[in-house]
C-alpha cells in the first residue's frame, strides 16, 4: 500500500508543493507575496516576491524574483555616551548624531536588493530525481552568484525518500569607501583617510544536505535533515564598529570590527507532520552549532484549522535561542583592541532568546486561486553578556546596552494558475 497518497493533500497544502500534472494539462502556478517587517523605532523592510512554477510529466520549471528594500535606523555597534556624538559615514558625505545616553543608530541606512532564482527538476532513472538551481542577487555594495544540485530517490513504494544536495555561492563585497582595516581606529572624516582600502572583497559558501523523509502511517510523516555549511573569505561587516571605553564607561574611540575568515556550521533539522481529519499539525526542531561558538535551538509549531471547505486559520509559534560568538563584545576596554584577534559588537552575534507568534488566514476561491494573510509579532531578548568587566560599573549608568527588539510582520499572498 502506498501510504504517501493518504498524506498528499495535507502535505501539499502545508508545504506549498504543487501537484504533478501531465503535459496535456500543465499550467503555470503563479505565487505573489509581499512582506512588511518593522522594528519599533528601527529598521523596516518591504519585500515583494513573484514566483512561477510549471509541472508536467514529473518535471518542473520555476523562477522566483525578489526585491528587498530596507530603510530606517540601525545599530552601528557603538555604546552610549554622556555627550552628543556625531559619526561620519564611510564615504564622508553623510553623518548622524546620537544624543546623550542613547544607543547610537545609523539613520542614514538604506539598502535595496534584487534576486533572481531559477530551478529545474526532472527524473534521472528508476526512482531517482534531480533538481538544479541557479541564483543571482545584487545590491549597491554586494553581489552574489550561486548554484545548487539536489538528488533524491524513493524507496518502499514511495514511502521513504532519501535526499542529497549541495550548493555553492560566490559573493563580492564592495563597501562604500572601501573595506576598512580590521580593528583600526575610526576617524570622523570617512573616506580613504579613515583606514579604508579601495579593493573589493570576496567570500564563498559551500552547503551540503542529507535528509530522509519517512511516511510513518497513513496520517503522519517525519523528515530529518543533516546540514553542513562552510564559508570563507571576507565575513566581516564593514559598517559595524565597537566602542573602546574607559573605566567610567565613556567611549574613548571607535574601532572597526573583525570576524574570522572562515565559519563552519553543522546542524540537524527534524519535522513531524500529521493530518487530523481536514486539519494539519506540524512541529519542527533545529539544532545548529558553529566554530564561532554559536549554538542555537529553534522550535516551531503550526496548526492549520480548516473551519470550512474554502477557509482555514493557522496559528504559529516559534522559539529561538542562541549563545554568543566567542568574539562578541558589547564594547572593548581601553587597550583591549590590541589584544584580541577578532571582535564584534553586532547584537545578532550575541546571546539571545526570541519568540514569534503569528496567525495566518487562507481562503480558496471557486476558480482555484488562493489568498493568504498573515500577521506576526516578534520579540528578541539579549542575554546581557559581553560587557567588559573593567568597565561594567561605568557602563551600567546607561542601562540596558543591548535593548530588546520588537517587530511586527505582515504578509499577503495570492496564488493562481495560468
mmCIF file of C-alpha atoms in Angstrom:
data_model
loop_
_atom_site.group_PDB
_atom_site.id
_atom_site.type_symbol
_atom_site.label_atom_id
_atom_site.label_comp_id
_atom_site.label_asym_id
_atom_site.label_seq_id
_atom_site.Cartn_x
_atom_site.Cartn_y
_atom_site.Cartn_z
ATOM 1 C CA UNK A 1 0.000 0.000 0.000
ATOM 2 C CA UNK A 2 1.333 3.474 -0.904
ATOM 3 C CA UNK A 3 0.695 5.474 2.270
ATOM 4 C CA UNK A 4 2.027 8.664 0.700
ATOM 5 C CA UNK A 5 -1.224 9.226 -1.167
ATOM 6 C CA UNK A 6 -3.131 9.455 2.099
ATOM 7 C CA UNK A 7 -0.964 12.401 3.139
ATOM 8 C CA UNK A 8 -0.703 14.043 -0.268
ATOM 9 C CA UNK A 9 -3.372 16.702 0.122
ATOM 10 C CA UNK A 10 -2.314 17.719 3.630
ATOM 11 C CA UNK A 11 1.388 17.783 2.797
ATOM 12 C CA UNK A 12 0.937 19.804 -0.383
ATOM 13 C CA UNK A 13 -1.305 22.304 1.392
ATOM 14 C CA UNK A 14 1.088 22.833 4.292
ATOM 15 C CA UNK A 15 4.373 22.794 2.424
ATOM 16 C CA UNK A 16 3.129 24.666 -0.640
ATOM 17 C CA UNK A 17 4.007 21.828 -3.020
ATOM 18 C CA UNK A 18 2.035 21.877 -6.292
ATOM 19 C CA UNK A 19 0.544 18.671 -7.638
ATOM 20 C CA UNK A 20 2.197 16.869 -10.556
ATOM 21 C CA UNK A 21 0.416 17.374 -13.887
ATOM 22 C CA UNK A 22 0.694 15.733 -17.282
ATOM 23 C CA UNK A 23 1.976 17.576 -20.338
ATOM 24 C CA UNK A 24 -1.590 17.992 -21.595
ATOM 25 C CA UNK A 25 -2.912 19.894 -18.573
ATOM 26 C CA UNK A 26 0.277 21.544 -17.300
ATOM 27 C CA UNK A 27 -0.199 25.133 -16.203
ATOM 28 C CA UNK A 28 1.904 27.864 -14.723
ATOM 29 C CA UNK A 29 1.333 28.271 -10.981
ATOM 30 C CA UNK A 30 1.963 31.906 -10.036
ATOM 31 C CA UNK A 31 2.715 32.900 -6.448
ATOM 32 C CA UNK A 32 2.790 36.559 -5.460
ATOM 33 C CA UNK A 33 3.522 37.790 -1.955
ATOM 34 C CA UNK A 34 4.566 40.916 -0.107
ATOM 35 C CA UNK A 35 6.179 41.076 3.334
ATOM 36 C CA UNK A 36 6.336 44.145 5.552
ATOM 37 C CA UNK A 37 8.640 43.979 8.597
ATOM 38 C CA UNK A 38 9.030 46.872 11.020
ATOM 39 C CA UNK A 39 11.057 47.079 14.223
ATOM 40 C CA UNK A 40 9.922 49.511 16.887
ATOM 41 C CA UNK A 41 11.784 52.753 16.152
ATOM 42 C CA UNK A 42 14.296 50.998 13.917
ATOM 43 C CA UNK A 43 14.717 49.422 10.506
ATOM 44 C CA UNK A 44 11.815 48.380 8.282
ATOM 45 C CA UNK A 45 11.695 46.001 5.327
ATOM 46 C CA UNK A 46 9.381 45.743 2.347
ATOM 47 C CA UNK A 47 9.788 42.603 0.245
ATOM 48 C CA UNK A 48 7.594 41.758 -2.762
ATOM 49 C CA UNK A 49 8.112 38.304 -4.304
ATOM 50 C CA UNK A 50 6.829 36.792 -7.554
ATOM 51 C CA UNK A 51 7.419 33.167 -8.478
ATOM 52 C CA UNK A 52 6.219 30.972 -11.336
ATOM 53 C CA UNK A 53 6.287 27.187 -11.473
ATOM 54 C CA UNK A 54 5.215 24.702 -14.152
ATOM 55 C CA UNK A 55 4.862 20.963 -13.531
ATOM 56 C CA UNK A 56 4.459 18.277 -16.188
ATOM 57 C CA UNK A 57 5.350 14.577 -16.514
ATOM 58 C CA UNK A 58 7.243 14.574 -13.186
ATOM 59 C CA UNK A 59 9.256 17.586 -14.311
ATOM 60 C CA UNK A 60 9.116 21.137 -13.042
ATOM 61 C CA UNK A 61 10.490 24.511 -14.057
ATOM 62 C CA UNK A 62 10.447 27.514 -11.751
ATOM 63 C CA UNK A 63 11.580 31.111 -11.432
ATOM 64 C CA UNK A 64 11.463 33.485 -8.474
ATOM 65 C CA UNK A 65 12.055 37.244 -8.400
ATOM 66 C CA UNK A 66 12.591 39.027 -5.057
ATOM 67 C CA UNK A 67 13.000 42.704 -4.225
ATOM 68 C CA UNK A 68 14.156 43.796 -0.743
ATOM 69 C CA UNK A 69 14.019 47.407 0.407
ATOM 70 C CA UNK A 70 15.480 48.228 3.833
ATOM 71 C CA UNK A 71 15.306 51.658 5.452
ATOM 72 C CA UNK A 72 15.440 53.169 8.913
ATOM 73 C CA UNK A 73 17.829 53.496 11.864
ATOM 74 C CA UNK A 74 20.025 50.504 12.657
ATOM 75 C CA UNK A 75 22.599 49.981 15.480
ATOM 76 C CA UNK A 76 26.176 50.639 14.404
ATOM 77 C CA UNK A 77 27.673 48.627 17.297
ATOM 78 C CA UNK A 78 28.759 51.562 19.488
ATOM 79 C CA UNK A 79 27.721 52.120 23.112
ATOM 80 C CA UNK A 80 26.075 55.290 24.506
ATOM 81 C CA UNK A 81 27.943 58.382 25.649
ATOM 82 C CA UNK A 82 27.162 61.110 28.191
ATOM 83 C CA UNK A 83 27.736 63.725 25.494
ATOM 84 C CA UNK A 84 26.365 64.032 21.945
ATOM 85 C CA UNK A 85 28.396 62.073 19.394
ATOM 86 C CA UNK A 86 28.470 62.631 15.631
ATOM 87 C CA UNK A 87 29.574 59.754 13.412
ATOM 88 C CA UNK A 88 30.505 60.239 9.776
ATOM 89 C CA UNK A 89 29.645 57.576 7.218
ATOM 90 C CA UNK A 90 32.331 55.597 5.352
ATOM 91 C CA UNK A 91 32.151 57.845 2.292
ATOM 92 C CA UNK A 92 32.486 61.010 4.376
ATOM 93 C CA UNK A 93 29.392 62.527 2.769
ATOM 94 C CA UNK A 94 26.851 61.538 5.439
ATOM 95 C CA UNK A 95 26.730 61.779 9.220
ATOM 96 C CA UNK A 96 24.366 61.224 12.122
ATOM 97 C CA UNK A 97 24.345 62.489 15.711
ATOM 98 C CA UNK A 98 23.434 60.456 18.792
ATOM 99 C CA UNK A 99 22.035 62.229 21.830
ATOM 100 C CA UNK A 100 23.458 61.639 25.351
ATOM 101 C CA UNK A 101 22.619 58.257 26.855
ATOM 102 C CA UNK A 102 21.060 56.885 23.671
ATOM 103 C CA UNK A 103 22.069 53.779 21.725
ATOM 104 C CA UNK A 104 23.840 55.005 18.553
ATOM 105 C CA UNK A 105 21.693 54.330 15.491
ATOM 106 C CA UNK A 106 22.699 54.936 11.895
ATOM 107 C CA UNK A 107 19.634 56.685 10.465
ATOM 108 C CA UNK A 108 21.288 57.022 7.046
ATOM 109 C CA UNK A 109 20.997 53.275 6.471
ATOM 110 C CA UNK A 110 19.168 52.093 3.360
ATOM 111 C CA UNK A 111 19.573 49.147 1.049
ATOM 112 C CA UNK A 112 17.852 47.572 -1.950
ATOM 113 C CA UNK A 113 18.447 44.035 -3.185
ATOM 114 C CA UNK A 114 17.187 42.301 -6.318
ATOM 115 C CA UNK A 115 17.415 38.498 -6.501
ATOM 116 C CA UNK A 116 16.515 36.002 -9.215
ATOM 117 C CA UNK A 117 16.387 32.231 -8.726
ATOM 118 C CA UNK A 118 15.810 29.566 -11.399
ATOM 119 C CA UNK A 119 15.251 25.860 -10.813
ATOM 120 C CA UNK A 120 14.531 22.776 -12.870
ATOM 121 C CA UNK A 121 13.832 19.212 -11.741
ATOM 122 C CA UNK A 122 13.410 16.008 -13.735
ATOM 123 C CA UNK A 123 13.666 12.224 -13.324
ATOM 124 C CA UNK A 124 17.119 10.695 -13.753
ATOM 125 C CA UNK A 125 16.493 6.940 -13.824
ATOM 126 C CA UNK A 126 14.390 4.430 -11.925
ATOM 127 C CA UNK A 127 13.218 6.246 -8.795
ATOM 128 C CA UNK A 128 15.939 8.927 -8.883
ATOM 129 C CA UNK A 129 15.127 12.587 -9.470
ATOM 130 C CA UNK A 130 17.410 15.623 -9.736
ATOM 131 C CA UNK A 131 16.828 19.333 -9.146
ATOM 132 C CA UNK A 132 19.144 22.055 -10.447
ATOM 133 C CA UNK A 133 19.207 25.648 -9.255
ATOM 134 C CA UNK A 134 20.821 28.932 -10.207
ATOM 135 C CA UNK A 135 20.518 32.180 -8.263
ATOM 136 C CA UNK A 136 21.898 35.683 -8.571
ATOM 137 C CA UNK A 137 21.391 38.780 -6.446
ATOM 138 C CA UNK A 138 22.740 42.305 -6.446
ATOM 139 C CA UNK A 139 22.666 45.395 -4.279
ATOM 140 C CA UNK A 140 24.686 48.592 -4.333
ATOM 141 C CA UNK A 141 27.637 47.083 -2.426
ATOM 142 C CA UNK A 142 27.109 43.325 -2.695
ATOM 143 C CA UNK A 143 26.757 40.734 -5.472
ATOM 144 C CA UNK A 144 26.154 37.013 -5.239
ATOM 145 C CA UNK A 145 26.102 34.166 -7.761
ATOM 146 C CA UNK A 146 25.318 30.591 -6.810
ATOM 147 C CA UNK A 147 24.151 27.203 -7.972
ATOM 148 C CA UNK A 148 22.739 24.051 -6.421
ATOM 149 C CA UNK A 149 22.180 20.380 -7.177
ATOM 150 C CA UNK A 150 19.851 18.046 -5.310
ATOM 151 C CA UNK A 151 19.124 14.385 -5.989
ATOM 152 C CA UNK A 152 16.523 12.201 -4.319
ATOM 153 C CA UNK A 153 15.350 8.616 -4.522
ATOM 154 C CA UNK A 154 12.156 6.964 -3.376
ATOM 155 C CA UNK A 155 12.098 3.552 -1.706
ATOM 156 C CA UNK A 156 9.430 1.152 -0.483
ATOM 157 C CA UNK A 157 6.582 2.234 -2.750
ATOM 158 C CA UNK A 158 7.472 5.927 -2.274
ATOM 159 C CA UNK A 159 7.075 5.736 1.497
ATOM 160 C CA UNK A 160 10.749 6.622 2.090
ATOM 161 C CA UNK A 161 12.625 9.400 0.289
ATOM 162 C CA UNK A 162 16.365 9.943 0.553
ATOM 163 C CA UNK A 163 17.712 13.374 -0.494
ATOM 164 C CA UNK A 164 21.268 14.603 -1.038
ATOM 165 C CA UNK A 165 22.078 18.154 -2.037
ATOM 166 C CA UNK A 166 24.797 20.718 -2.332
ATOM 167 C CA UNK A 167 25.086 24.403 -3.194
ATOM 168 C CA UNK A 168 27.847 26.910 -3.791
ATOM 169 C CA UNK A 169 27.796 30.705 -3.732
ATOM 170 C CA UNK A 170 30.487 33.216 -4.696
ATOM 171 C CA UNK A 171 29.960 36.711 -3.308
ATOM 172 C CA UNK A 172 31.658 40.034 -3.926
ATOM 173 C CA UNK A 173 31.617 42.764 -1.274
ATOM 174 C CA UNK A 174 32.331 46.328 -2.396
ATOM 175 C CA UNK A 175 31.841 48.526 0.702
ATOM 176 C CA UNK A 176 31.201 52.238 0.348
ATOM 177 C CA UNK A 177 34.561 53.940 0.877
ATOM 178 C CA UNK A 178 36.375 50.604 0.634
ATOM 179 C CA UNK A 179 36.812 47.866 3.228
ATOM 180 C CA UNK A 180 38.265 49.276 6.475
ATOM 181 C CA UNK A 181 41.326 47.787 8.133
ATOM 182 C CA UNK A 182 40.111 45.377 10.840
ATOM 183 C CA UNK A 183 40.244 46.809 14.385
ATOM 184 C CA UNK A 184 41.676 50.073 13.080
ATOM 185 C CA UNK A 185 40.600 53.338 14.711
ATOM 186 C CA UNK A 186 37.683 55.040 13.027
ATOM 187 C CA UNK A 187 38.238 58.727 12.475
ATOM 188 C CA UNK A 188 35.355 61.112 11.941
ATOM 189 C CA UNK A 189 36.091 62.029 8.365
ATOM 190 C CA UNK A 190 35.241 58.868 6.424
ATOM 191 C CA UNK A 191 36.693 58.021 3.035
ATOM 192 C CA UNK A 192 40.201 56.835 2.262
ATOM 193 C CA UNK A 193 41.796 58.661 5.222
ATOM 194 C CA UNK A 194 39.690 56.550 7.589
ATOM 195 C CA UNK A 195 41.654 53.330 7.219
ATOM 196 C CA UNK A 196 39.684 52.209 4.154
ATOM 197 C CA UNK A 197 41.106 50.355 1.183
ATOM 198 C CA UNK A 198 39.731 50.641 -2.311
ATOM 199 C CA UNK A 199 39.704 46.970 -3.303
ATOM 200 C CA UNK A 200 36.651 44.720 -3.272
ATOM 201 C CA UNK A 201 36.465 41.670 -1.035
ATOM 202 C CA UNK A 202 35.091 38.224 -1.747
ATOM 203 C CA UNK A 203 33.706 35.249 0.095
ATOM 204 C CA UNK A 204 32.419 31.792 -0.820
ATOM 205 C CA UNK A 205 29.925 29.455 0.820
ATOM 206 C CA UNK A 206 29.516 25.721 0.349
ATOM 207 C CA UNK A 207 26.480 23.876 1.765
ATOM 208 C CA UNK A 208 25.658 20.183 1.990
ATOM 209 C CA UNK A 209 22.397 18.480 2.984
ATOM 210 C CA UNK A 210 21.478 14.855 3.572
ATOM 211 C CA UNK A 211 17.940 14.008 4.551
ATOM 212 C CA UNK A 212 15.299 11.340 4.758
ATOM 213 C CA UNK A 213 11.510 11.682 4.673
ATOM 214 C CA UNK A 214 9.576 8.738 6.067
ATOM 215 C CA UNK A 215 5.839 8.107 5.942
ATOM 216 C CA UNK A 216 5.029 6.716 9.382
ATOM 217 C CA UNK A 217 1.394 5.810 8.801
ATOM 218 C CA UNK A 218 -1.462 6.974 6.549
ATOM 219 C CA UNK A 219 -1.718 10.213 8.523
ATOM 220 C CA UNK A 220 1.802 11.225 9.505
ATOM 221 C CA UNK A 221 5.324 11.631 8.189
ATOM 222 C CA UNK A 222 8.739 12.518 9.595
ATOM 223 C CA UNK A 223 11.566 14.414 7.892
ATOM 224 C CA UNK A 224 15.150 14.605 9.212
ATOM 225 C CA UNK A 225 17.946 16.624 7.568
ATOM 226 C CA UNK A 226 21.638 16.854 8.393
ATOM 227 C CA UNK A 227 23.209 20.174 7.392
ATOM 228 C CA UNK A 228 26.804 21.270 6.806
ATOM 229 C CA UNK A 229 27.969 24.727 5.722
ATOM 230 C CA UNK A 230 31.413 26.241 5.253
ATOM 231 C CA UNK A 231 32.082 29.906 4.448
ATOM 232 C CA UNK A 232 35.449 31.518 3.816
ATOM 233 C CA UNK A 233 36.755 34.926 2.795
ATOM 234 C CA UNK A 234 35.516 38.335 3.902
ATOM 235 C CA UNK A 235 32.917 37.607 6.611
ATOM 236 C CA UNK A 236 33.257 40.959 8.420
ATOM 237 C CA UNK A 237 30.567 43.651 8.307
ATOM 238 C CA UNK A 238 32.472 46.715 7.014
ATOM 239 C CA UNK A 239 29.967 49.155 8.548
ATOM 240 C CA UNK A 240 29.971 47.859 12.143
ATOM 241 C CA UNK A 241 32.146 49.425 14.836
ATOM 242 C CA UNK A 242 32.938 48.883 18.529
ATOM 243 C CA UNK A 243 33.411 51.407 21.316
ATOM 244 C CA UNK A 244 36.697 51.365 23.212
ATOM 245 C CA UNK A 245 35.785 52.609 26.688
ATOM 246 C CA UNK A 246 37.499 53.667 29.900
ATOM 247 C CA UNK A 247 36.606 52.581 33.415
ATOM 248 C CA UNK A 248 33.893 55.256 33.522
ATOM 249 C CA UNK A 249 32.141 53.630 30.548
ATOM 250 C CA UNK A 250 32.652 56.630 28.263
ATOM 251 C CA UNK A 251 33.845 55.870 24.702
ATOM 252 C CA UNK A 252 37.457 56.909 24.103
ATOM 253 C CA UNK A 253 37.473 55.973 20.406
ATOM 254 C CA UNK A 254 35.825 53.628 17.939
ATOM 255 C CA UNK A 255 37.376 50.735 16.023
ATOM 256 C CA UNK A 256 36.096 48.668 13.107
ATOM 257 C CA UNK A 257 35.021 45.113 13.821
ATOM 258 C CA UNK A 258 36.848 41.979 12.679
ATOM 259 C CA UNK A 259 35.426 38.485 12.271
ATOM 260 C CA UNK A 260 37.265 35.231 11.489
ATOM 261 C CA UNK A 261 37.956 34.428 7.849
ATOM 262 C CA UNK A 262 36.162 31.072 7.968
ATOM 263 C CA UNK A 263 32.982 29.732 9.516
ATOM 264 C CA UNK A 264 31.812 26.122 9.633
ATOM 265 C CA UNK A 265 28.280 25.231 10.701
ATOM 266 C CA UNK A 266 26.675 21.858 11.296
ATOM 267 C CA UNK A 267 23.118 21.109 12.277
ATOM 268 C CA UNK A 268 20.159 18.773 12.342
ATOM 269 C CA UNK A 269 16.562 19.553 11.451
ATOM 270 C CA UNK A 270 13.569 17.355 12.275
ATOM 271 C CA UNK A 271 9.972 17.940 11.190
ATOM 272 C CA UNK A 272 6.856 15.964 12.064
ATOM 273 C CA UNK A 273 3.576 16.431 10.224
ATOM 274 C CA UNK A 274 0.219 14.808 10.903
ATOM 275 C CA UNK A 275 -3.168 15.033 9.258
ATOM 276 C CA UNK A 276 -6.018 15.359 11.767
ATOM 277 C CA UNK A 277 -9.118 14.990 9.650
ATOM 278 C CA UNK A 278 -9.109 18.101 7.465
ATOM 279 C CA UNK A 279 -6.633 19.842 9.804
ATOM 280 C CA UNK A 280 -2.843 19.581 9.780
ATOM 281 C CA UNK A 281 -0.319 19.754 12.619
ATOM 282 C CA UNK A 282 3.362 20.477 12.033
ATOM 283 C CA UNK A 283 6.129 20.538 14.638
ATOM 284 C CA UNK A 284 9.827 21.093 13.955
ATOM 285 C CA UNK A 285 13.136 21.379 15.814
ATOM 286 C CA UNK A 286 16.538 22.545 14.615
ATOM 287 C CA UNK A 287 19.893 22.451 16.379
ATOM 288 C CA UNK A 288 22.882 24.241 14.878
ATOM 289 C CA UNK A 289 26.424 24.788 16.079
ATOM 290 C CA UNK A 290 29.442 26.517 14.532
ATOM 291 C CA UNK A 291 33.126 27.126 15.184
ATOM 292 C CA UNK A 292 32.398 30.740 16.155
ATOM 293 C CA UNK A 293 30.928 29.436 19.405
ATOM 294 C CA UNK A 294 27.268 29.969 18.484
ATOM 295 C CA UNK A 295 24.876 27.169 19.409
ATOM 296 C CA UNK A 296 21.220 27.625 18.545
ATOM 297 C CA UNK A 297 17.930 25.833 19.118
ATOM 298 C CA UNK A 298 14.718 26.503 17.174
ATOM 299 C CA UNK A 299 11.322 25.041 17.992
ATOM 300 C CA UNK A 300 8.315 25.768 15.778
ATOM 301 C CA UNK A 301 4.690 24.661 15.950
ATOM 302 C CA UNK A 302 1.907 25.285 13.389
ATOM 303 C CA UNK A 303 -1.674 24.086 13.391
ATOM 304 C CA UNK A 304 -3.856 24.532 10.325
ATOM 305 C CA UNK A 305 -7.534 24.541 11.254
ATOM 306 C CA UNK A 306 -9.763 24.209 8.199
ATOM 307 C CA UNK A 307 -13.047 25.519 9.524
ATOM 308 C CA UNK A 308 -14.774 25.326 6.132
ATOM 309 C CA UNK A 309 -14.089 23.890 2.692
ATOM 310 C CA UNK A 310 -12.633 27.180 1.482
ATOM 311 C CA UNK A 311 -11.095 28.729 4.626
ATOM 312 C CA UNK A 312 -8.515 27.958 7.264
ATOM 313 C CA UNK A 313 -6.779 29.595 10.197
ATOM 314 C CA UNK A 314 -3.219 28.699 11.139
ATOM 315 C CA UNK A 315 -1.767 29.855 14.476
ATOM 316 C CA UNK A 316 2.029 29.662 14.585
ATOM 317 C CA UNK A 317 4.576 29.931 17.388
ATOM 318 C CA UNK A 318 8.379 29.870 17.168
ATOM 319 C CA UNK A 319 11.053 29.931 19.865
ATOM 320 C CA UNK A 320 14.742 30.521 19.145
ATOM 321 C CA UNK A 321 17.732 30.619 21.496
ATOM 322 C CA UNK A 322 21.405 31.151 20.717
ATOM 323 C CA UNK A 323 24.652 31.547 22.611
ATOM 324 C CA UNK A 324 27.065 34.373 21.800
ATOM 325 C CA UNK A 325 30.006 34.131 19.441
ATOM 326 C CA UNK A 326 33.363 33.732 21.152
ATOM 327 C CA UNK A 327 34.447 37.146 19.889
ATOM 328 C CA UNK A 328 31.258 39.030 20.741
ATOM 329 C CA UNK A 329 31.850 42.122 22.903
ATOM 330 C CA UNK A 330 29.371 44.846 23.770
ATOM 331 C CA UNK A 331 32.439 47.107 23.994
ATOM 332 C CA UNK A 332 36.212 46.800 24.389
ATOM 333 C CA UNK A 333 38.149 48.106 27.370
ATOM 334 C CA UNK A 334 40.961 50.586 26.708
ATOM 335 C CA UNK A 335 43.869 48.663 25.112
ATOM 336 C CA UNK A 336 41.876 45.501 24.567
ATOM 337 C CA UNK A 337 41.628 46.182 20.838
ATOM 338 C CA UNK A 338 45.347 45.376 20.533
ATOM 339 C CA UNK A 339 44.964 42.081 22.409
ATOM 340 C CA UNK A 340 42.017 40.419 20.679
ATOM 341 C CA UNK A 341 42.232 38.656 17.337
ATOM 342 C CA UNK A 342 38.569 39.122 16.454
ATOM 343 C CA UNK A 343 35.824 41.334 17.902
ATOM 344 C CA UNK A 344 32.293 42.380 17.001
ATOM 345 C CA UNK A 345 29.505 44.227 18.810
ATOM 346 C CA UNK A 346 26.849 43.159 16.299
ATOM 347 C CA UNK A 347 23.919 42.170 18.523
ATOM 348 C CA UNK A 348 22.985 39.423 16.048
ATOM 349 C CA UNK A 349 26.114 37.566 17.212
ATOM 350 C CA UNK A 350 25.206 37.913 20.896
ATOM 351 C CA UNK A 351 23.282 35.517 23.092
ATOM 352 C CA UNK A 352 19.524 35.910 22.842
ATOM 353 C CA UNK A 353 16.082 34.402 23.208
ATOM 354 C CA UNK A 354 13.370 35.185 20.665
ATOM 355 C CA UNK A 355 9.662 34.459 20.420
ATOM 356 C CA UNK A 356 7.495 34.785 17.330
ATOM 357 C CA UNK A 357 3.740 34.360 17.386
ATOM 358 C CA UNK A 358 1.501 34.663 14.372
ATOM 359 C CA UNK A 359 -1.818 33.877 12.786
ATOM 360 C CA UNK A 360 -2.400 33.092 9.112
ATOM 361 C CA UNK A 361 -5.735 33.108 7.291
ATOM 362 C CA UNK A 362 -6.223 31.325 3.986
ATOM 363 C CA UNK A 363 -9.084 31.341 1.507
ATOM 364 C CA UNK A 364 -9.541 29.325 -1.686
ATOM 365 C CA UNK A 365 -11.702 30.921 -4.380
ATOM 366 C CA UNK A 366 -14.045 28.985 -6.634
ATOM 367 C CA UNK A 367 -11.635 29.244 -9.554
ATOM 368 C CA UNK A 368 -8.903 27.551 -7.509
ATOM 369 C CA UNK A 369 -6.797 30.603 -6.626
ATOM 370 C CA UNK A 370 -5.658 31.114 -3.018
ATOM 371 C CA UNK A 371 -5.345 34.178 -0.790
ATOM 372 C CA UNK A 372 -3.279 34.173 2.418
ATOM 373 C CA UNK A 373 -2.924 36.854 5.087
ATOM 374 C CA UNK A 374 -0.516 36.551 7.999
ATOM 375 C CA UNK A 375 0.297 38.809 10.939
ATOM 376 C CA UNK A 376 3.158 38.032 13.349
ATOM 377 C CA UNK A 377 4.793 39.648 16.357
ATOM 378 C CA UNK A 378 8.473 39.158 17.200
ATOM 379 C CA UNK A 379 10.327 39.788 20.473
ATOM 380 C CA UNK A 380 14.091 39.387 20.906
ATOM 381 C CA UNK A 381 15.669 39.492 24.384
ATOM 382 C CA UNK A 382 19.500 39.663 24.654
ATOM 383 C CA UNK A 383 21.197 37.766 27.479
ATOM 384 C CA UNK A 384 23.151 40.850 28.638
ATOM 385 C CA UNK A 385 26.583 39.223 28.373
ATOM 386 C CA UNK A 386 29.669 40.570 26.588
ATOM 387 C CA UNK A 387 30.246 43.669 28.756
ATOM 388 C CA UNK A 388 33.943 44.194 29.670
ATOM 389 C CA UNK A 389 34.358 43.574 33.402
ATOM 390 C CA UNK A 390 36.757 46.512 33.877
ATOM 391 C CA UNK A 391 34.110 48.961 32.602
ATOM 392 C CA UNK A 392 30.935 47.215 33.783
ATOM 393 C CA UNK A 393 30.234 49.707 36.574
ATOM 394 C CA UNK A 394 30.824 52.687 34.327
ATOM 395 C CA UNK A 395 28.647 51.311 31.544
ATOM 396 C CA UNK A 396 25.838 50.459 33.965
ATOM 397 C CA UNK A 397 24.775 54.105 34.102
ATOM 398 C CA UNK A 398 23.470 53.770 30.538
ATOM 399 C CA UNK A 399 21.044 50.994 31.490
ATOM 400 C CA UNK A 400 20.469 48.154 29.050
ATOM 401 C CA UNK A 401 23.251 48.378 26.455
ATOM 402 C CA UNK A 402 21.546 45.978 24.054
ATOM 403 C CA UNK A 403 17.800 46.616 24.333
ATOM 404 C CA UNK A 404 15.031 44.212 23.392
ATOM 405 C CA UNK A 405 13.976 44.163 19.760
ATOM 406 C CA UNK A 406 10.270 44.120 18.948
ATOM 407 C CA UNK A 407 8.883 43.856 15.447
ATOM 408 C CA UNK A 408 5.656 43.378 13.535
ATOM 409 C CA UNK A 409 5.483 41.309 10.341
ATOM 410 C CA UNK A 410 2.600 41.333 7.880
ATOM 411 C CA UNK A 411 2.396 39.151 4.776
ATOM 412 C CA UNK A 412 -0.167 38.960 1.985
ATOM 413 C CA UNK A 413 -0.002 36.296 -0.696
ATOM 414 C CA UNK A 414 -2.039 35.351 -3.759
ATOM 415 C CA UNK A 415 -1.643 32.160 -5.812
ATOM 416 C CA UNK A 416 -3.287 31.431 -9.138
ATOM 417 C CA UNK A 417 -2.751 29.378 -12.299
ATOM 418 C CA UNK A 418 -2.378 30.366 -15.934
#
